[in-house]
Amino acid sequence: MGILNICMELSLKDDGALSDSEWENNYQTMLKQFLTFLYSHPKIPFAFSFTGLQLEFLQSVHPEAMEIFSEITSRKQGEVLGGGFYTPAFPLLFPVDRSGQIEKMNAAVRMGVGKKPRGMTLLKSIWEPALIITCQSCGIEYILLDASLIPGATPSEKNSFLPFITSMQGKTLKVIPIQNELKPQPGTSASLWIEELQKKSQAQNSPLATIVSMSFSLKEISALLNSGFFEELNLLVTENKLECSQLNLPQLYLKSAREFSSAYIPSGMSETVSRWAKKRYVSSNSNLFGRTFYDYLNVYPMVKQLYDRIMYMSMLISQTHGADKIRKRAAQEKLWEAESGFNFICCTTGLPAPAEKIQNAFSLLNEAEKLVRESKEFRESVTSYDYNADGLNEYVCQMEKYHAVITPRGGQIAELDLVNSGSNYAANHSRIKQFDQADDSYNRGIFVEHLFENKDFDDFLDFKPIKNDCFCNSNFSEVKFDGKRRELQLEAKALFSSLKVPVKLCKNYIITSNGFIVQYILKNESPFPVKGVFAVEMNFAKTDFSCKSSSKQKEGQYGAEMIFRGSKQNIPTGTPFHAKNSAEQGGLSLLQITDNPEKTLLLFEPNEESGFLLNTINFNDRSNSESKVLDSSTLSVQFYWEIDMAPARAMEKTINLSIISQKKKNGF
């Protein structure tokens, strides 16, 4: 029987989303203790995988740790693996960004420990076959991948204790399966653990040197160290009691390996993430094989929206030729940082990243776009193409102050980024009953329309779920688009009320350097009168998460003022607010929303005085339905008018939105 090679890896990538203070605490309480143990026990080999930012932190704050890594690497006790510098989900990246991130990580490892990595790991094993070509071009010879992705690699199958080799277009990559189900638990005897591994390996009846690899988190390593497991393991090694086994490093094992099991490894990811990729916030453990990160994106609109913005910025940067190379390079760095997998998923749960991470990524992309614009002559434009790959053309507005995307789904502004500050104001959650005690049947964007019956108006005032989704879920069709004049005309038809009365809404956008003018023409296309309420909804996501104190959180990011019935008044944004329009006394004629941290004004001017609603909708943490921890919030403002249209008659309304940047907070 061949010798069983046992390879252990300490993966610190899952801790990559921690703040510097949290990472410092982990270093002092766990990592430092383990490094001390390894340094004094040279017969215990270990591989390590870091994020690029963790390496930078250790080099600048704890150079003594890097000296230990360099020492144990030079004596072939340790191996530092590579990967993407900002720990991205590689399948989402363009090839130039994939290779750029790997090369940047290779350089960081070589500078830190004096040796370029030959192997690498992936965040949550998010894999696709095209990575074979990228790895080959970057000098990566092998990869550690979750065994669940590799056909024939689970412990019960014949080839599970052999390394694999996979190929694409004539390029090959060696693959070592990670079999975490074979990891020891605290309190486990090291000798019994070795004995169990040997039994499983011998059941393969292979005369070749076999391998079993497993990946540990820092907390798991600390628990095993404190339980005495590694002391016992060291005793077994020094007294030569491992018999047909040996502790080894992946790179040293592969140097002598002469037999590989060929496999085609399809796109996939670890079970931690794939079980959430079938239905939104519902764990599914059936048919996990073959689920990809693209399936995950299609289930969660917030992370899909971030991916669309990343793809747009990747294209924008790649098309920037002959410009300021320093600014272009800086923009690419911001893009790579935004591509971090921690901005998409929470590693501890496998669920989408919290809103703070997603908005931080949008902010980085806005900084990248600002740098691209500064590197060449910028020209405002409005273009039409399939921005988010949903089969319908969106309208992308590249204006001096902002980047916006108008989608035909609801005819709403689905993305609004201020280039010089802020994040994505339209990156809003929709309520889900299991977390937020209510269900929203539509996406909460900007310029969303509703047509209600009078009997449903009280529910509308109380921000209860909308029963009639007239227009808010409609697919608007293009009537006219003029990119040069920056005009867009859309229309949608719907059936209103229980009588199924046909109505039509024409929605005309005029896109300006400072905002939008939106004109509505609502027409009754039936032989019956239409009575109800027409409302236009605006939703502004929380983009600033810097205020951690309870007093600052209570104050909120947004302030609001309005001119109502001829007088100015402040509006409380922390509680529901309703100002009713009256034919005799008037209604709201001007609304100013102030983004306090960014000193930005959003000024709304309806052409006719309207009724007005405002409420802050809080969204709870999505990782636990019992949790009452807030993940994000949305400031929802709605203008409304009572309507009474005779057959074949129409009604016209217009709202002007101006975006004003200021250094000081001013009133009207």
C-alpha positions as semicolon CSV with decimal commas, in nm:
position;residue;x (nm);y (nm);z (nm)
1;M;0,000;0,000;0,000
2;G;0,114;0,353;-0,076
3;I;0,182;0,613;0,191
4;L;-0,105;0,844;0,287
5;N;-0,002;1,209;0,278
6;I;-0,201;1,427;0,519
7;C;-0,207;1,795;0,420
8;M;-0,355;2,058;0,651
9;E;-0,432;2,415;0,552
10;L;-0,517;2,711;0,772
11;S;-0,753;2,930;0,568
12;L;-0,778;3,286;0,690
13;K;-0,982;3,402;0,391
14;D;-1,316;3,363;0,565
15;D;-1,195;3,624;0,816
16;G;-1,116;3,866;0,534
17;A;-1,433;4,067;0,592
18;L;-1,328;4,157;0,947
19;S;-1,219;4,507;1,039
20;D;-0,855;4,578;1,130
21;S;-0,941;4,581;1,501
22;E;-1,122;4,246;1,479
23;W;-0,839;4,094;1,276
24;E;-0,588;4,229;1,530
25;N;-0,784;4,062;1,809
26;N;-0,782;3,730;1,618
27;Y;-0,409;3,762;1,568
28;Q;-0,338;3,827;1,934
29;T;-0,574;3,562;2,074
30;M;-0,534;3,278;1,820
31;L;-0,294;3,316;1,527
32;K;0,003;3,431;1,736
33;Q;-0,032;3,125;1,963
34;F;-0,044;2,887;1,667
35;L;0,258;3,044;1,497
36;T;0,452;3,008;1,822
37;F;0,358;2,640;1,831
38;L;0,464;2,579;1,469
39;Y;0,793;2,759;1,516
40;S;0,881;2,534;1,811
41;H;0,746;2,214;1,649
42;P;0,919;2,191;1,309
43;K;0,775;1,848;1,227
44;I;0,417;1,980;1,194
45;P;0,380;2,118;0,838
46;F;0,098;2,355;0,745
47;A;-0,020;2,542;0,437
48;F;-0,171;2,890;0,473
49;S;-0,404;3,100;0,262
50;F;-0,458;3,471;0,320
51;T;-0,630;3,761;0,156
52;G;-0,398;4,023;0,011
53;L;-0,516;4,281;0,264
54;Q;-0,437;4,043;0,552
55;L;-0,083;4,005;0,421
56;E;-0,046;4,383;0,394
57;F;-0,174;4,421;0,750
58;L;0,072;4,165;0,890
59;Q;0,364;4,319;0,699
60;S;0,290;4,668;0,831
61;V;0,168;4,592;1,186
62;H;0,323;4,254;1,272
63;P;0,644;4,205;1,071
64;E;0,750;3,946;1,331
65;A;0,469;3,720;1,206
66;M;0,594;3,749;0,848
67;E;0,942;3,656;0,968
68;I;0,802;3,336;1,118
69;F;0,614;3,256;0,795
70;S;0,935;3,317;0,601
71;E;1,131;3,092;0,837
72;I;0,892;2,795;0,833
73;T;0,860;2,829;0,454
74;S;1,236;2,822;0,406
75;R;1,266;2,505;0,615
76;K;0,983;2,344;0,412
77;Q;0,751;2,329;0,707
78;G;0,511;2,587;0,567
79;E;0,363;2,691;0,235
80;V;0,172;3,011;0,162
81;L;-0,087;2,965;-0,110
82;G;-0,196;3,228;-0,358
83;G;-0,528;3,344;-0,497
84;G;-0,685;3,677;-0,586
85;F;-0,547;3,973;-0,392
86;Y;-0,893;4,106;-0,303
87;T;-1,041;3,753;-0,274
88;P;-1,289;3,783;-0,562
89;A;-1,548;3,542;-0,693
90;F;-1,332;3,464;-0,998
91;P;-1,606;3,357;-1,245
92;L;-1,751;3,711;-1,231
93;L;-1,429;3,876;-1,350
94;F;-1,297;3,956;-1,695
95;P;-0,979;3,755;-1,778
96;V;-0,758;4,066;-1,744
97;D;-0,888;4,125;-1,391
98;R;-0,849;3,758;-1,296
99;S;-0,485;3,743;-1,396
100;G;-0,419;4,090;-1,253
101;Q;-0,550;3,993;-0,910
102;I;-0,356;3,663;-0,906
103;E;-0,032;3,832;-1,012
104;K;-0,079;4,100;-0,746
105;M;-0,124;3,829;-0,483
106;N;0,178;3,636;-0,614
107;A;0,388;3,951;-0,572
108;A;0,257;4,008;-0,218
109;V;0,340;3,651;-0,112
110;R;0,684;3,664;-0,271
111;M;0,759;3,992;-0,093
112;G;0,626;3,863;0,239
113;V;0,780;3,515;0,260
114;G;1,036;3,519;-0,018
115;K;0,876;3,253;-0,234
116;K;0,621;3,275;-0,514
117;P;0,315;3,052;-0,462
118;R;0,262;2,756;-0,693
119;G;-0,084;2,670;-0,563
120;M;-0,393;2,869;-0,476
121;T;-0,735;2,852;-0,311
122;L;-1,069;3,009;-0,401
123;L;-1,318;3,184;-0,176
124;K;-1,586;2,922;-0,101
125;S;-1,451;2,717;-0,395
126;I;-1,633;2,943;-0,645
127;W;-1,498;2,782;-0,960
128;E;-1,536;2,765;-1,335
129;P;-1,325;2,570;-1,592
130;A;-1,195;2,886;-1,765
131;L;-0,981;2,945;-1,455
132;I;-0,749;2,670;-1,583
133;I;-0,620;2,901;-1,855
134;T;-0,579;3,193;-1,614
135;C;-0,388;2,983;-1,362
136;Q;-0,158;2,847;-1,631
137;S;-0,073;3,199;-1,751
138;C;0,001;3,315;-1,393
139;G;0,234;3,027;-1,301
140;I;-0,020;2,852;-1,076
141;E;0,028;2,475;-1,103
142;Y;-0,242;2,342;-0,869
143;I;-0,552;2,444;-0,680
144;L;-0,725;2,323;-0,364
145;L;-1,096;2,275;-0,430
146;D;-1,392;2,151;-0,227
147;A;-1,436;1,778;-0,295
148;S;-1,811;1,822;-0,356
149;L;-1,731;1,997;-0,687
150;I;-1,512;1,715;-0,822
151;P;-1,679;1,407;-0,971
152;G;-1,537;1,103;-0,792
153;A;-1,373;1,295;-0,508
154;T;-1,608;1,229;-0,215
155;P;-1,453;0,999;0,053
156;S;-1,672;0,701;-0,040
157;E;-1,554;0,692;-0,403
158;K;-1,258;0,506;-0,547
159;N;-1,037;0,795;-0,653
160;S;-1,106;1,025;-0,359
161;F;-0,754;0,996;-0,212
162;L;-0,574;1,072;-0,538
163;P;-0,496;1,415;-0,683
164;F;-0,693;1,512;-0,992
165;I;-0,596;1,681;-1,315
166;T;-0,833;1,885;-1,526
167;S;-0,781;2,048;-1,864
168;M;-0,923;2,307;-2,100
169;Q;-0,805;2,402;-2,447
170;G;-0,480;2,211;-2,401
171;K;-0,399;2,369;-2,065
172;T;-0,392;2,158;-1,747
173;L;-0,428;2,223;-1,377
174;K;-0,370;1,983;-1,088
175;V;-0,646;1,973;-0,828
176;I;-0,628;1,855;-0,467
177;P;-0,973;1,786;-0,319
178;I;-1,048;1,939;0,020
179;Q;-1,231;1,681;0,233
180;N;-1,342;1,880;0,533
181;E;-1,575;1,608;0,658
182;L;-1,259;1,419;0,765
183;K;-1,132;1,696;0,992
184;P;-1,074;1,608;1,359
185;Q;-1,297;1,764;1,622
186;P;-1,174;1,910;1,954
187;G;-1,131;1,625;2,199
188;T;-1,049;1,375;1,924
189;S;-0,746;1,155;1,979
190;A;-0,479;1,223;1,717
191;S;-0,385;0,854;1,697
192;L;-0,747;0,746;1,644
193;W;-0,791;1,018;1,381
194;I;-0,481;0,898;1,191
195;E;-0,600;0,540;1,219
196;E;-0,942;0,629;1,074
197;L;-0,782;0,814;0,781
198;Q;-0,559;0,517;0,708
199;K;-0,856;0,280;0,701
200;K;-1,038;0,500;0,449
201;S;-0,727;0,530;0,236
202;Q;-0,650;0,156;0,242
203;A;-1,005;0,082;0,132
204;Q;-0,904;0,240;-0,201
205;N;-0,652;-0,046;-0,261
206;S;-0,413;0,193;-0,433
207;P;-0,040;0,111;-0,447
208;L;0,028;0,482;-0,508
209;A;0,106;0,755;-0,258
210;T;-0,236;0,900;-0,173
211;I;-0,335;1,237;-0,028
212;V;-0,605;1,375;0,198
213;S;-0,633;1,750;0,243
214;M;-0,850;1,954;0,474
215;S;-0,897;2,323;0,542
216;F;-0,930;2,468;0,894
217;S;-1,056;2,803;1,012
218;L;-0,857;2,996;1,272
219;K;-1,117;2,917;1,539
220;E;-1,097;2,544;1,460
221;I;-0,718;2,550;1,481
222;S;-0,729;2,735;1,812
223;A;-0,976;2,484;1,958
224;L;-0,761;2,186;1,849
225;L;-0,448;2,351;1,981
226;N;-0,605;2,418;2,320
227;S;-0,740;2,062;2,340
228;G;-0,386;1,918;2,306
229;F;-0,452;1,760;1,965
230;F;-0,144;1,905;1,795
231;E;0,083;1,818;2,088
232;E;-0,028;1,456;2,057
233;L;0,014;1,468;1,679
234;N;0,367;1,603;1,718
235;L;0,449;1,318;1,957
236;L;0,330;1,063;1,700
237;V;0,553;1,219;1,433
238;T;0,866;1,247;1,646
239;E;0,829;0,887;1,768
240;N;0,764;0,758;1,413
241;K;0,424;0,615;1,504
242;L;0,240;0,728;1,191
243;E;0,326;0,398;1,016
244;C;0,182;0,424;0,662
245;S;0,111;0,799;0,688
246;Q;0,304;1,122;0,687
247;L;0,227;1,491;0,730
248;N;0,310;1,684;0,417
249;L;0,261;2,004;0,219
250;P;0,061;2,008;-0,108
251;Q;0,356;2,138;-0,311
252;L;0,601;1,877;-0,178
253;Y;0,354;1,595;-0,237
254;L;0,283;1,699;-0,596
255;K;0,654;1,712;-0,679
256;S;0,675;1,336;-0,636
257;A;0,321;1,241;-0,747
258;R;0,315;1,028;-1,062
259;E;-0,052;0,939;-1,094
260;F;-0,349;1,172;-1,135
261;S;-0,717;1,099;-1,185
262;S;-0,853;1,289;-1,486
263;A;-1,174;1,483;-1,430
264;Y;-1,382;1,753;-1,589
265;I;-1,484;1,985;-1,307
266;P;-1,793;2,189;-1,399
267;S;-1,871;2,532;-1,257
268;G;-1,977;2,524;-0,894
269;M;-1,916;2,641;-0,540
270;S;-1,908;2,506;-0,188
271;E;-2,215;2,370;-0,016
272;T;-2,217;2,668;0,225
273;V;-2,313;2,900;-0,061
274;S;-2,487;2,670;-0,311
275;R;-2,759;2,566;-0,066
276;W;-2,886;2,927;-0,070
277;A;-2,880;2,955;-0,452
278;K;-3,218;2,801;-0,535
279;K;-3,479;3,011;-0,352
280;R;-3,430;3,346;-0,184
281;Y;-3,332;3,306;0,183
282;V;-3,444;2,941;0,188
283;S;-3,183;2,671;0,251
284;S;-3,201;2,377;0,008
285;N;-2,975;2,074;0,048
286;S;-3,103;1,880;-0,255
287;N;-2,931;1,879;-0,596
288;L;-2,645;2,106;-0,493
289;F;-2,410;1,976;-0,762
290;G;-2,392;2,210;-1,059
291;R;-2,525;2,522;-0,891
292;T;-2,311;2,817;-0,991
293;F;-2,250;3,164;-0,858
294;Y;-2,457;3,300;-1,146
295;D;-2,753;3,104;-1,006
296;Y;-2,684;3,277;-0,676
297;L;-2,683;3,622;-0,838
298;N;-3,015;3,557;-1,010
299;V;-3,177;3,470;-0,677
300;Y;-3,063;3,787;-0,494
301;P;-3,134;4,116;-0,680
302;M;-2,908;4,329;-0,459
303;V;-2,590;4,133;-0,537
304;K;-2,694;4,101;-0,903
305;Q;-2,723;4,478;-0,921
306;L;-2,371;4,512;-0,783
307;Y;-2,243;4,259;-1,037
308;D;-2,403;4,457;-1,324
309;R;-2,230;4,774;-1,207
310;I;-1,896;4,589;-1,183
311;M;-1,933;4,458;-1,539
312;Y;-2,009;4,809;-1,661
313;M;-1,702;4,954;-1,489
314;S;-1,482;4,669;-1,619
315;M;-1,595;4,753;-1,971
316;L;-1,544;5,127;-1,915
317;I;-1,189;5,083;-1,786
318;S;-1,093;4,835;-2,060
319;Q;-1,212;5,082;-2,325
320;T;-1,002;5,367;-2,184
321;H;-0,705;5,391;-2,421
322;G;-0,428;5,647;-2,447
323;A;-0,541;5,825;-2,132
324;D;-0,372;5,911;-1,805
325;K;-0,218;5,573;-1,715
326;I;-0,181;5,656;-1,346
327;R;-0,551;5,738;-1,309
328;K;-0,651;5,435;-1,515
329;R;-0,440;5,210;-1,292
330;A;-0,590;5,367;-0,979
331;A;-0,939;5,310;-1,121
332;Q;-0,855;4,945;-1,185
333;E;-0,741;4,906;-0,822
334;K;-1,075;5,046;-0,701
335;L;-1,253;4,804;-0,934
336;W;-1,057;4,507;-0,801
337;E;-1,134;4,608;-0,443
338;A;-1,506;4,629;-0,526
339;E;-1,489;4,281;-0,682
340;S;-1,407;4,124;-0,343
341;G;-1,622;3,821;-0,274
342;F;-1,695;3,963;0,073
343;N;-1,904;4,232;-0,099
344;F;-2,126;3,955;-0,241
345;I;-2,150;3,688;0,028
346;C;-2,119;3,653;0,404
347;C;-1,871;3,368;0,453
348;T;-2,007;3,258;0,790
349;T;-2,362;3,200;0,662
350;G;-2,337;3,175;0,281
351;L;-2,610;3,439;0,252
352;P;-2,568;3,772;0,068
353;A;-2,334;4,027;0,221
354;P;-2,493;4,293;0,444
355;A;-2,608;4,616;0,282
356;E;-2,309;4,803;0,427
357;K;-2,066;4,585;0,229
358;I;-2,269;4,617;-0,090
359;Q;-2,292;4,997;-0,060
360;N;-1,920;5,017;0,014
361;A;-1,856;4,834;-0,314
362;F;-2,080;5,079;-0,502
363;S;-1,882;5,363;-0,346
364;L;-1,554;5,213;-0,470
365;L;-1,701;5,181;-0,820
366;N;-1,807;5,546;-0,811
367;E;-1,450;5,641;-0,720
368;A;-1,327;5,429;-1,011
369;E;-1,566;5,600;-1,251
370;K;-1,456;5,942;-1,128
371;L;-1,093;5,851;-1,201
372;V;-1,182;5,723;-1,550
373;R;-1,368;6,044;-1,625
374;E;-1,071;6,254;-1,510
375;S;-0,831;6,056;-1,728
376;K;-0,996;6,169;-2,051
377;E;-1,244;6,420;-2,184
378;F;-1,586;6,331;-2,045
379;R;-1,903;6,374;-2,248
380;E;-2,251;6,326;-2,114
381;S;-2,451;6,053;-2,284
382;V;-2,771;5,851;-2,267
383;T;-2,749;5,511;-2,435
384;S;-2,978;5,212;-2,471
385;Y;-2,861;4,850;-2,445
386;D;-2,915;4,541;-2,230
387;Y;-2,724;4,662;-1,924
388;N;-2,818;4,378;-1,688
389;A;-2,854;4,088;-1,936
390;D;-3,227;4,038;-1,875
391;G;-3,328;4,045;-2,243
392;L;-3,462;4,403;-2,230
393;N;-3,279;4,724;-2,316
394;E;-3,211;4,958;-2,025
395;Y;-3,127;5,327;-2,057
396;V;-2,787;5,421;-1,914
397;C;-2,746;5,787;-1,824
398;Q;-2,386;5,907;-1,793
399;M;-2,427;6,263;-1,674
400;E;-2,187;6,506;-1,511
401;K;-2,308;6,444;-1,156
402;Y;-2,443;6,093;-1,170
403;H;-2,468;5,751;-1,328
404;A;-2,825;5,620;-1,357
405;V;-3,002;5,324;-1,512
406;I;-3,367;5,337;-1,616
407;T;-3,524;4,994;-1,653
408;P;-3,838;4,908;-1,852
409;R;-3,944;4,686;-1,559
410;G;-4,166;4,933;-1,379
411;G;-4,017;5,214;-1,589
412;Q;-3,820;5,314;-1,279
413;I;-3,470;5,436;-1,203
414;A;-3,312;5,113;-1,081
415;E;-2,967;5,259;-1,013
416;L;-2,862;5,608;-0,913
417;D;-2,496;5,669;-0,823
418;L;-2,355;6,012;-0,752
419;V;-2,009;6,003;-0,903
420;N;-1,841;6,249;-0,668
421;S;-1,992;6,113;-0,347
422;G;-2,230;5,860;-0,201
423;S;-2,317;5,512;-0,319
424;N;-2,623;5,369;-0,497
425;Y;-2,938;5,545;-0,377
426;A;-3,158;5,291;-0,557
427;A;-3,003;4,977;-0,400
428;N;-3,309;4,904;-0,187
429;H;-3,434;4,584;-0,034
430;S;-3,795;4,482;-0,082
431;R;-3,973;4,365;0,232
432;I;-3,996;3,991;0,297
433;K;-4,253;3,874;0,549
434;Q;-4,030;3,631;0,736
435;F;-3,791;3,918;0,819
436;D;-3,993;4,240;0,787
437;Q;-4,352;4,132;0,872
438;A;-4,471;4,231;0,523
439;D;-4,416;4,134;0,160
440;D;-4,348;4,380;-0,121
441;S;-4,450;4,256;-0,463
442;Y;-4,230;4,503;-0,655
443;N;-3,880;4,651;-0,661
444;R;-3,842;4,971;-0,461
445;G;-3,672;5,201;-0,710
446;I;-3,711;5,571;-0,790
447;F;-4,012;5,697;-0,989
448;V;-4,238;5,398;-0,924
449;E;-4,608;5,446;-1,004
450;H;-4,923;5,309;-0,841
451;L;-5,292;5,344;-0,923
452;F;-5,519;5,258;-0,631
453;E;-5,885;5,221;-0,572
454;N;-6,016;5,448;-0,296
455;K;-6,091;5,147;-0,076
456;D;-5,720;5,050;-0,079
457;F;-5,599;5,399;0,007
458;D;-5,586;5,345;0,384
459;D;-5,350;5,049;0,334
460;F;-5,137;5,273;0,115
461;L;-5,123;5,537;0,391
462;D;-5,017;5,274;0,644
463;F;-4,742;5,139;0,413
464;K;-4,906;4,799;0,408
465;P;-4,841;4,557;0,118
466;I;-4,997;4,682;-0,205
467;K;-5,285;4,463;-0,322
468;N;-5,316;4,612;-0,669
469;D;-4,984;4,618;-0,855
470;C;-5,113;4,844;-1,131
471;F;-4,804;4,986;-1,314
472;C;-4,543;4,918;-1,043
473;N;-4,478;4,573;-1,195
474;S;-4,560;4,658;-1,556
475;N;-4,309;4,613;-1,836
476;F;-4,304;4,952;-2,005
477;S;-4,252;4,958;-2,381
478;E;-4,046;5,217;-2,562
479;V;-4,242;5,471;-2,765
480;K;-3,953;5,700;-2,848
481;F;-3,588;5,730;-2,749
482;D;-3,361;6,017;-2,851
483;G;-3,011;5,984;-2,703
484;K;-2,894;6,319;-2,838
485;R;-3,184;6,514;-2,690
486;R;-3,184;6,285;-2,385
487;E;-3,552;6,212;-2,405
488;L;-3,726;5,883;-2,337
489;Q;-4,094;5,802;-2,380
490;L;-4,236;5,486;-2,227
491;E;-4,587;5,351;-2,192
492;A;-4,764;5,069;-2,012
493;K;-5,119;4,938;-2,012
494;A;-5,296;4,782;-1,716
495;L;-5,637;4,672;-1,591
496;F;-5,757;4,883;-1,300
497;S;-5,981;4,775;-1,013
498;S;-6,194;4,464;-0,979
499;L;-6,386;4,574;-1,290
500;K;-6,069;4,532;-1,502
501;V;-6,095;4,880;-1,648
502;P;-5,824;4,939;-1,915
503;V;-5,593;5,232;-1,840
504;K;-5,271;5,354;-2,002
505;L;-4,977;5,540;-1,849
506;C;-4,737;5,737;-2,068
507;K;-4,414;5,818;-1,885
508;N;-4,173;6,065;-2,042
509;Y;-3,821;6,119;-1,907
510;I;-3,612;6,425;-1,985
511;I;-3,260;6,358;-1,856
512;T;-3,060;6,667;-1,761
513;S;-2,714;6,730;-1,618
514;N;-2,873;6,798;-1,279
515;G;-3,148;6,538;-1,265
516;F;-3,473;6,428;-1,428
517;I;-3,800;6,577;-1,543
518;V;-4,068;6,308;-1,555
519;Q;-4,404;6,374;-1,719
520;Y;-4,704;6,143;-1,669
521;I;-5,011;6,112;-1,887
522;L;-5,266;5,875;-1,737
523;K;-5,551;5,789;-1,975
524;N;-5,882;5,616;-1,912
525;E;-5,934;5,387;-2,213
526;S;-6,269;5,249;-2,099
527;P;-6,633;5,363;-2,134
528;F;-6,654;5,388;-1,754
529;P;-6,528;5,659;-1,517
530;V;-6,209;5,591;-1,321
531;K;-6,185;5,712;-0,962
532;G;-5,892;5,647;-0,733
533;V;-5,547;5,767;-0,631
534;F;-5,242;5,805;-0,855
535;A;-4,912;5,789;-0,663
536;V;-4,545;5,827;-0,754
537;E;-4,300;5,661;-0,516
538;M;-3,932;5,745;-0,457
539;N;-3,707;5,522;-0,246
540;F;-3,363;5,621;-0,120
541;A;-3,143;5,354;0,034
542;K;-2,915;5,403;0,329
543;T;-2,570;5,463;0,182
544;D;-2,383;5,595;0,486
545;F;-2,304;5,343;0,763
546;S;-2,035;5,546;0,938
547;C;-2,257;5,659;1,228
548;K;-2,237;5,380;1,484
549;S;-2,364;5,565;1,793
550;S;-2,732;5,525;1,880
551;S;-2,792;5,901;1,877
552;K;-2,651;5,937;1,527
553;Q;-2,843;5,633;1,405
554;K;-3,164;5,780;1,544
555;E;-3,096;6,109;1,366
556;G;-3,066;5,921;1,036
557;Q;-2,885;5,990;0,712
558;Y;-3,160;6,193;0,551
559;G;-3,332;6,513;0,650
560;A;-3,649;6,646;0,487
561;E;-3,814;6,985;0,442
562;M;-4,118;7,082;0,239
563;I;-4,327;7,375;0,133
564;F;-4,683;7,276;0,217
565;R;-4,977;7,507;0,168
566;G;-4,738;7,798;0,115
567;S;-4,524;7,753;0,430
568;K;-4,196;7,574;0,493
569;Q;-4,168;7,302;0,755
570;N;-3,928;7,028;0,860
571;I;-4,045;6,667;0,830
572;P;-3,947;6,399;1,082
573;T;-3,790;6,110;0,891
574;G;-3,791;5,858;1,174
575;T;-4,170;5,821;1,192
576;P;-4,447;5,796;0,929
577;F;-4,562;6,137;0,804
578;H;-4,871;6,224;0,600
579;A;-4,965;6,560;0,451
580;K;-5,306;6,554;0,279
581;N;-5,382;6,762;-0,026
582;S;-5,696;6,974;-0,019
583;A;-5,866;7,144;-0,312
584;E;-5,943;7,445;-0,092
585;Q;-5,618;7,474;0,105
586;G;-5,359;7,319;-0,130
587;G;-5,086;7,066;-0,072
588;L;-4,713;7,003;-0,118
589;S;-4,542;7,221;-0,380
590;L;-4,173;7,156;-0,302
591;L;-3,979;6,881;-0,122
592;Q;-3,612;6,881;-0,026
593;I;-3,440;6,561;0,085
594;T;-3,095;6,625;0,231
595;D;-2,827;6,356;0,242
596;N;-2,657;6,496;0,551
597;P;-2,319;6,314;0,534
598;E;-2,272;6,389;0,163
599;K;-2,417;6,744;0,175
600;T;-2,634;6,665;-0,126
601;L;-2,985;6,795;-0,189
602;L;-3,254;6,605;-0,379
603;L;-3,513;6,864;-0,476
604;F;-3,860;6,756;-0,597
605;E;-4,102;6,995;-0,765
606;P;-4,443;6,859;-0,875
607;N;-4,621;7,077;-1,128
608;E;-4,939;7,052;-0,922
609;E;-4,967;7,050;-0,545
610;S;-4,998;6,698;-0,414
611;G;-5,062;6,488;-0,111
612;F;-4,747;6,350;0,043
613;L;-4,631;6,045;0,241
614;L;-4,295;5,977;0,402
615;N;-4,171;5,682;0,600
616;T;-3,843;5,512;0,688
617;I;-3,870;5,139;0,619
618;N;-3,628;4,926;0,818
619;F;-3,499;4,595;0,688
620;N;-3,383;4,336;0,940
621;D;-3,078;4,112;0,917
622;R;-3,149;3,846;0,654
623;S;-2,938;3,575;0,817
624;N;-3,189;3,506;1,095
625;S;-3,565;3,552;1,080
626;E;-3,570;3,587;1,461
627;S;-3,308;3,862;1,458
628;K;-3,415;4,222;1,509
629;V;-3,077;4,362;1,409
630;L;-3,118;4,619;1,133
631;D;-2,936;4,550;0,807
632;S;-3,042;4,861;0,620
633;S;-3,320;5,114;0,578
634;T;-3,495;5,303;0,299
635;L;-3,645;5,651;0,303
636;S;-3,967;5,611;0,106
637;V;-4,143;5,928;-0,016
638;Q;-4,463;5,929;-0,220
639;F;-4,656;6,200;-0,399
640;Y;-5,023;6,132;-0,468
641;W;-5,325;6,287;-0,634
642;E;-5,690;6,190;-0,619
643;I;-5,825;6,132;-0,971
644;D;-6,168;6,125;-1,128
645;M;-6,146;6,068;-1,503
646;A;-6,441;6,044;-1,736
647;P;-6,434;5,783;-2,015
648;A;-6,160;5,840;-2,276
649;R;-6,016;6,132;-2,077
650;A;-5,657;6,182;-1,960
651;M;-5,471;6,345;-1,673
652;E;-5,120;6,499;-1,678
653;K;-4,869;6,538;-1,395
654;T;-4,499;6,630;-1,391
655;I;-4,227;6,591;-1,127
656;N;-3,887;6,756;-1,153
657;L;-3,596;6,601;-0,958
658;S;-3,284;6,817;-0,920
659;I;-2,959;6,689;-0,766
660;I;-2,766;6,970;-0,597
661;S;-2,426;6,933;-0,432
662;Q;-2,333;7,185;-0,163
663;K;-2,056;7,250;0,086
664;K;-2,286;7,377;0,356
665;K;-2,636;7,278;0,446
666;N;-2,874;7,540;0,310
667;G;-3,248;7,570;0,319
668;F;-3,466;7,660;0,023
